[in-house]
mmCIF file of C-alpha atoms and ligand atoms in Angstrom:
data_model
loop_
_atom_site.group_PDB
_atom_site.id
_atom_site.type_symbol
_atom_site.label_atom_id
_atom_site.label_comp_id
_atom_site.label_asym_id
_atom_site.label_seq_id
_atom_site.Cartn_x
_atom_site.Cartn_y
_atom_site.Cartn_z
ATOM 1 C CA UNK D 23 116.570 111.885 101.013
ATOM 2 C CA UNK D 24 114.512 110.165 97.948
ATOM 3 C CA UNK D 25 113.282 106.857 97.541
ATOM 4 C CA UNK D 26 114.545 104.043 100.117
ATOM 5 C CA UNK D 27 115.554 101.549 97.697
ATOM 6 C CA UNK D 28 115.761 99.439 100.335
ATOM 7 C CA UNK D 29 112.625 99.692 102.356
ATOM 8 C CA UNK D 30 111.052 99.604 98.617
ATOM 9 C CA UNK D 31 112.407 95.994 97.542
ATOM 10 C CA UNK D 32 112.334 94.429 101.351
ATOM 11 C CA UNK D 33 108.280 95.761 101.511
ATOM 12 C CA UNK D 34 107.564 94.485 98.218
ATOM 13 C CA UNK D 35 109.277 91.452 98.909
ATOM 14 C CA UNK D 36 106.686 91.161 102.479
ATOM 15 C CA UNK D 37 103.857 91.575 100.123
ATOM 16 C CA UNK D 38 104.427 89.729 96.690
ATOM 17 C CA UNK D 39 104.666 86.653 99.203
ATOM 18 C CA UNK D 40 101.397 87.555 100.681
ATOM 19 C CA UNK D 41 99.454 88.482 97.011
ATOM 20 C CA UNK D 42 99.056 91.828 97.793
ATOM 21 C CA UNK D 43 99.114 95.042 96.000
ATOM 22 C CA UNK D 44 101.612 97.571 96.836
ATOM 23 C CA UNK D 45 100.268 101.148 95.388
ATOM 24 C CA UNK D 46 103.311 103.320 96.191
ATOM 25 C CA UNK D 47 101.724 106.848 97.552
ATOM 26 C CA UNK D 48 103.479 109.864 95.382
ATOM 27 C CA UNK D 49 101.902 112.617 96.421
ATOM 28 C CA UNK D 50 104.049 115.937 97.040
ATOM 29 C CA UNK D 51 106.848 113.905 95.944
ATOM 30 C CA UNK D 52 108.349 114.923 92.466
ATOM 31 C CA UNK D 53 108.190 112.958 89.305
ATOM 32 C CA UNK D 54 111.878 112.269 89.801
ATOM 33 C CA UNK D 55 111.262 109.601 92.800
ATOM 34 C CA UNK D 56 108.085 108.156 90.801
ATOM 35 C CA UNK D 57 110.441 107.247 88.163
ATOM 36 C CA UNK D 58 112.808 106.180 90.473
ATOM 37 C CA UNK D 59 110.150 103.388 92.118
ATOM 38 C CA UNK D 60 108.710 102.779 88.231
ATOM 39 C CA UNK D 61 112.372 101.788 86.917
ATOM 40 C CA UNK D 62 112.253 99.100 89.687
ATOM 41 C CA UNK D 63 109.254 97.677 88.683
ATOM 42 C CA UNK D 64 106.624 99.453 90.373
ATOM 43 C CA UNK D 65 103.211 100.167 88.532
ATOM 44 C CA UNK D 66 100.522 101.446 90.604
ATOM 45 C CA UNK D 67 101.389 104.726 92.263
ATOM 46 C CA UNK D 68 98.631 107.115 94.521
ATOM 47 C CA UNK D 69 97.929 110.624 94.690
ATOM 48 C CA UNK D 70 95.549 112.729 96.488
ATOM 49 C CA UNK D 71 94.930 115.653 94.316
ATOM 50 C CA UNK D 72 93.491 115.980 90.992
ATOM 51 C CA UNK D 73 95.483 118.781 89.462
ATOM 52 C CA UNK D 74 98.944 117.092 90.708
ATOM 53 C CA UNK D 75 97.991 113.530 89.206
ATOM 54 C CA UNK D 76 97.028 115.233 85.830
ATOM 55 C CA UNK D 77 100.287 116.812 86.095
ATOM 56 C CA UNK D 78 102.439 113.902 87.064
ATOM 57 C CA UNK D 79 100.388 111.268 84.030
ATOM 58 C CA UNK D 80 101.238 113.584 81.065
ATOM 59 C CA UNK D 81 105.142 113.142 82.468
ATOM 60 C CA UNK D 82 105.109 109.578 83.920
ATOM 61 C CA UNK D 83 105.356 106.316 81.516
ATOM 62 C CA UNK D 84 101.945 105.502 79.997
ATOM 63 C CA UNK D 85 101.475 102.047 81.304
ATOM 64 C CA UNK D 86 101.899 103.618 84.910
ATOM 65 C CA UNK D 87 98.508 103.206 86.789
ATOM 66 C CA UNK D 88 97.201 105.916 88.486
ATOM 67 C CA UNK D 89 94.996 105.597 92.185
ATOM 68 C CA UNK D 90 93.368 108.577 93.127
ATOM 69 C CA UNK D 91 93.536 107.394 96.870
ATOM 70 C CA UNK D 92 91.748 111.043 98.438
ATOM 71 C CA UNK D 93 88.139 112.504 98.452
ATOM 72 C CA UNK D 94 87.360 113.018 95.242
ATOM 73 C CA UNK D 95 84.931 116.813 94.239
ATOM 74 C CA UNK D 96 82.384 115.036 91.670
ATOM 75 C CA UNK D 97 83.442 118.407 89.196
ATOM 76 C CA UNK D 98 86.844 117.144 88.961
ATOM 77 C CA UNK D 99 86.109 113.838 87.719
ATOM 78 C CA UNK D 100 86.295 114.313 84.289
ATOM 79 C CA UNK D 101 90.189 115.527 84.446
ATOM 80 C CA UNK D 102 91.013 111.902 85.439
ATOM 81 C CA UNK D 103 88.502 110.029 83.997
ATOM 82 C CA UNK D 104 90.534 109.633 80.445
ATOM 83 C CA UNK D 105 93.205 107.986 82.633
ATOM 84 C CA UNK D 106 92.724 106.821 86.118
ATOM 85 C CA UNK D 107 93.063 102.885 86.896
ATOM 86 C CA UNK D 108 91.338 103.345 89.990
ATOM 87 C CA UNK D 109 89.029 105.783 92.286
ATOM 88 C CA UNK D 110 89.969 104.559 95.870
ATOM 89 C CA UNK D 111 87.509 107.057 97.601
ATOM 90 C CA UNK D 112 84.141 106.839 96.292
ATOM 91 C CA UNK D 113 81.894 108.136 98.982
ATOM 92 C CA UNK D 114 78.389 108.479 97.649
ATOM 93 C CA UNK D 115 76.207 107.865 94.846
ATOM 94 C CA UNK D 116 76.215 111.148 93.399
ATOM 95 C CA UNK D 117 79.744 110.960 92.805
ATOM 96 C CA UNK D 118 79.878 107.243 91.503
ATOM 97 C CA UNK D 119 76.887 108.795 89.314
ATOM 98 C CA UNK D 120 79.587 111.149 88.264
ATOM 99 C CA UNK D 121 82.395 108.780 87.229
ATOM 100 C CA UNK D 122 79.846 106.634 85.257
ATOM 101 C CA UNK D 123 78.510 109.654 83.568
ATOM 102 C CA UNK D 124 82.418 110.605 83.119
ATOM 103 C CA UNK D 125 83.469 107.018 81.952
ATOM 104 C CA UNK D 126 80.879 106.939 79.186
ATOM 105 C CA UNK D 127 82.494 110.144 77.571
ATOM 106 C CA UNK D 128 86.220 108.726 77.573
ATOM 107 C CA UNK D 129 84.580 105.198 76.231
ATOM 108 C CA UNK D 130 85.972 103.252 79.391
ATOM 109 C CA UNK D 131 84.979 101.334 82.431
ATOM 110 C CA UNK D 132 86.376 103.049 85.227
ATOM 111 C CA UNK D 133 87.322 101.260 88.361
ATOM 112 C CA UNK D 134 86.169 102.272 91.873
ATOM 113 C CA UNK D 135 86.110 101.774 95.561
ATOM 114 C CA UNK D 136 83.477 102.412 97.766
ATOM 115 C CA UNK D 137 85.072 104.391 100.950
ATOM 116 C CA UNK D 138 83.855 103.267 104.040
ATOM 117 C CA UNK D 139 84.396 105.160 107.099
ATOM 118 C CA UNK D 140 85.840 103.048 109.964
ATOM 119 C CA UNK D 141 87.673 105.131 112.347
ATOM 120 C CA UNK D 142 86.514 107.178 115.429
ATOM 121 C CA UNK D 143 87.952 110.504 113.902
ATOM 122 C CA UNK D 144 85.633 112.799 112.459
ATOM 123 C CA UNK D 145 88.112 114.464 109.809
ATOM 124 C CA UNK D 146 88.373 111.037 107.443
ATOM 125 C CA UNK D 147 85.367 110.676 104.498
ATOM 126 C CA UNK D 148 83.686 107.405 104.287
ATOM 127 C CA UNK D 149 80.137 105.888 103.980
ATOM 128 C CA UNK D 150 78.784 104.315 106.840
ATOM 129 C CA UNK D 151 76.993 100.647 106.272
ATOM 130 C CA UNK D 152 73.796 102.119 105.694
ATOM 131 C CA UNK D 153 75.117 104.677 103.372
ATOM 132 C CA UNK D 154 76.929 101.579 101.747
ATOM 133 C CA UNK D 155 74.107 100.082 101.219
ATOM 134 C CA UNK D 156 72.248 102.586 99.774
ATOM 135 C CA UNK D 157 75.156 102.835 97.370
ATOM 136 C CA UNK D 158 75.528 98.941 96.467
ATOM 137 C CA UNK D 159 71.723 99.324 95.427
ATOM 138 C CA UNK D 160 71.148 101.834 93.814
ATOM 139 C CA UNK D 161 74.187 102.098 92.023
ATOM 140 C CA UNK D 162 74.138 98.599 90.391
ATOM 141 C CA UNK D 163 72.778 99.413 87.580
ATOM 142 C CA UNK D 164 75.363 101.974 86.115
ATOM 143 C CA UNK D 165 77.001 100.790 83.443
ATOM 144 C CA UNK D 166 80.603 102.259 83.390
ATOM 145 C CA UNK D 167 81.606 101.167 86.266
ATOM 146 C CA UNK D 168 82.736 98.558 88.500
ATOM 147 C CA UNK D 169 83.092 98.867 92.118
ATOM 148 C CA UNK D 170 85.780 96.138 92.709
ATOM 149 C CA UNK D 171 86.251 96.402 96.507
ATOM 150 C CA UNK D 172 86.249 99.045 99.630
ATOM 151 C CA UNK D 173 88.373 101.179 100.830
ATOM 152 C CA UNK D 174 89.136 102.168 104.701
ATOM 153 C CA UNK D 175 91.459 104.396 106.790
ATOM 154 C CA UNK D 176 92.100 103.406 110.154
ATOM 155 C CA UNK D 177 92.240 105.695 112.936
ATOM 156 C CA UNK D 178 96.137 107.001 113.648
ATOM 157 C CA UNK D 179 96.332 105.519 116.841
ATOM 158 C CA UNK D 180 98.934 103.598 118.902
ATOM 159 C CA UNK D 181 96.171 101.384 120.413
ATOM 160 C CA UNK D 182 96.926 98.234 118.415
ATOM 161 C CA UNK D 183 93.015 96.850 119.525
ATOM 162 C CA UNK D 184 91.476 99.624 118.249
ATOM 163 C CA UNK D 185 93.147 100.103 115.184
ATOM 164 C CA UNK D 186 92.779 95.946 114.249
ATOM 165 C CA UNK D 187 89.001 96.142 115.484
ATOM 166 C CA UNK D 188 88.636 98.832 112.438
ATOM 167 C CA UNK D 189 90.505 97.009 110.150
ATOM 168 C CA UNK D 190 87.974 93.942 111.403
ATOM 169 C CA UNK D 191 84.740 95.969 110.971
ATOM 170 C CA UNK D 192 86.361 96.771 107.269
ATOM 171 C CA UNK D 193 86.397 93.253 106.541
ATOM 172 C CA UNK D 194 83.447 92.469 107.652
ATOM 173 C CA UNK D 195 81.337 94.983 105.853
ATOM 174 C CA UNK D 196 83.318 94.190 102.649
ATOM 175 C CA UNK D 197 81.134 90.050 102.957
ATOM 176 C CA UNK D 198 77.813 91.980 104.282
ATOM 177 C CA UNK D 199 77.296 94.064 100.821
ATOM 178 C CA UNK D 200 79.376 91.813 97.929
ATOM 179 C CA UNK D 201 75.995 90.480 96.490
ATOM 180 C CA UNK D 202 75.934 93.092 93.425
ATOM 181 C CA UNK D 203 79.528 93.246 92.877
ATOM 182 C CA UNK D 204 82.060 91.411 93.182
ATOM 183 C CA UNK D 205 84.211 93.033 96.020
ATOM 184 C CA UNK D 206 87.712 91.464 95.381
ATOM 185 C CA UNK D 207 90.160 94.447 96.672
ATOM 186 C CA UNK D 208 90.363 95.385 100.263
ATOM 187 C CA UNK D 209 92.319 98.668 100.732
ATOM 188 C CA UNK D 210 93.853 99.012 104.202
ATOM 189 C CA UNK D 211 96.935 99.738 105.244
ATOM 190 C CA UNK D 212 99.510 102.073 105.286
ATOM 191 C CA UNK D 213 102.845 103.067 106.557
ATOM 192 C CA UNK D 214 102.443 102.725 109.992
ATOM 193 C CA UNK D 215 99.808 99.862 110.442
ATOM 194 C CA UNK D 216 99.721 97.679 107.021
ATOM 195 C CA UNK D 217 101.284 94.498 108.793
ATOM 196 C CA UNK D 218 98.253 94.693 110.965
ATOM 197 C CA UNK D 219 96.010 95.659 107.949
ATOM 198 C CA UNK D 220 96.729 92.278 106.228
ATOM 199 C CA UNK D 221 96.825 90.248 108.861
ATOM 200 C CA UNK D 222 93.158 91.087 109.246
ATOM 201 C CA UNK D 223 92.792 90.939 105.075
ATOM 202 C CA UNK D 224 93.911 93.839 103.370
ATOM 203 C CA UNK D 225 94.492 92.586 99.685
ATOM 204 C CA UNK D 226 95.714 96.380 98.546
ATOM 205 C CA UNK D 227 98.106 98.596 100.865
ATOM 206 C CA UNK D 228 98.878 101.811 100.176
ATOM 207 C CA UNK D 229 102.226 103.068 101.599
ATOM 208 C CA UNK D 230 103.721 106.256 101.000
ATOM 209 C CA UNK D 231 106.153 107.462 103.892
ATOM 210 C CA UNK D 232 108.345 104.432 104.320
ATOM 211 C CA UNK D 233 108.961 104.551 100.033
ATOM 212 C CA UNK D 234 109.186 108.246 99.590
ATOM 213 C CA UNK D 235 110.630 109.845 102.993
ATOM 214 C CA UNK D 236 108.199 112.151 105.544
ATOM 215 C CA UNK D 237 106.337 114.809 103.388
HETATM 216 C C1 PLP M 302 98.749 109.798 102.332
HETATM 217 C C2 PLP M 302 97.873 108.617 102.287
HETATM 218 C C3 PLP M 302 98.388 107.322 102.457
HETATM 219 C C4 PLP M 302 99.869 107.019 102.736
HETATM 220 O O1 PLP M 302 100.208 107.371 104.031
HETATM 221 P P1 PLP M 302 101.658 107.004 104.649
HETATM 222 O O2 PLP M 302 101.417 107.057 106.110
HETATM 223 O O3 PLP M 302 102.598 108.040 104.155
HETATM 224 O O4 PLP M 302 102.006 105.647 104.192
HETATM 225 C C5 PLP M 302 97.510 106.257 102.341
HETATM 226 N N1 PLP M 302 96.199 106.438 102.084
HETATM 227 C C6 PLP M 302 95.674 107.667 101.927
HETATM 228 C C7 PLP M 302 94.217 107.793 101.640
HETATM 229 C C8 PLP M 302 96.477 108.788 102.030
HETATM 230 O O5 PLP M 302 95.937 110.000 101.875
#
């Protein structure tokens, strides 16, 4: 068990020749296998929940960057708003409203992604394009923070058309609402479908299975 060195260096291999961004997903994994990745040259590392990511910073290297990848409760914010390189699951205004508010107290811009809801299943948070919208305008005008791309789950499905036409739909929201910001980072992609994911554009892929074993 542990980290698959392996898997780790042939993945990142895949994806340094493609420019994109692995973030290695930690969660329920111990600090040990973090370090493990980190010593090999691995930065950017996700988790899902707040208390565990607190936990895991004040142990972990200080340069590590931290993506809270889940959905985020707006009254948690400020334990990871000192620290956090990037909010991966923004889903409404209220809680980008939140993070700015947060981000002014710790003195930082904090670094978000709108999450957009693109697969059929009802369980996975998201925004849907109007919702997006609504977002991209009226949250323009905060001023610590910057929405730098979206973020999208595709449904766990072994229909290969499905899955890519979600990944597609992704995409193309990500050129209907980049007029405010600029939306650089698409995050799509994970264990089981992030060849697909970047074939259709994924820029950030967040992979925690293959890396760290089945939790
Ligand atoms: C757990 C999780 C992942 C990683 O999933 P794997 O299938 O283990 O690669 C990616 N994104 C989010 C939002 C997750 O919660």
């Amino acid at each position: 068990m542990g980290v698959n060195v392996e898997k780790y260096k042939e993945i990142k291999h895949y994806l340094d020749a493609k420019e994109v961004t692995l973030v290695a997903v930690s969660k329920i994994k111990p600090v040990e296998d973090i370090l493990a990745l980190y010593n090999l040259g691995q930065r950017d590392f996700g988790e899902n929940y707040v208390q565990e990511m607190v936990d895991k910073q004040a142990q972990l290297p200080k340069d590590t960057r931290w993506h809270f990848i889940g959905h985020l409760q707006s009254n948690k914010v400020k334990y990871i708003a000192p620290f956090v390189h990037l909010i991966q699951g923004v889903d409404s205004l209220k809680l980008l409203q939140e993070i700015n508010k947060q981000a002014i107290k710790c003195n930082r811009v904090i670094n978000c992604l709108l999450q957009v809801h693109i697969a059929q299943e009802e369980t996975k948070f998201g925004m849907n394009e109007t919702e997006l919208r609504e977002v991209q305008q009226q949250g323009s005008g905060l001023s610590n923070v910057r929405v730098a791309g979206l973020m999208g789950m595709a449904s766990f499905s072994d229909d290969e058309a499905k899955v890519r036409g979600e990944f597609r739909e992704l995409k193309r929201l990500q050129s209907l609402v980049s007029d405010h910001w600029s939306l650089e980072i698409l995050s799509m992609g994970m264990s089981g479908d992030y060849r697909m994911a970047i074939s259709e554009g994924s820029t950030m892929v967040r992979i925690g299975s293959l890396l760290f074993g089945a939790r």
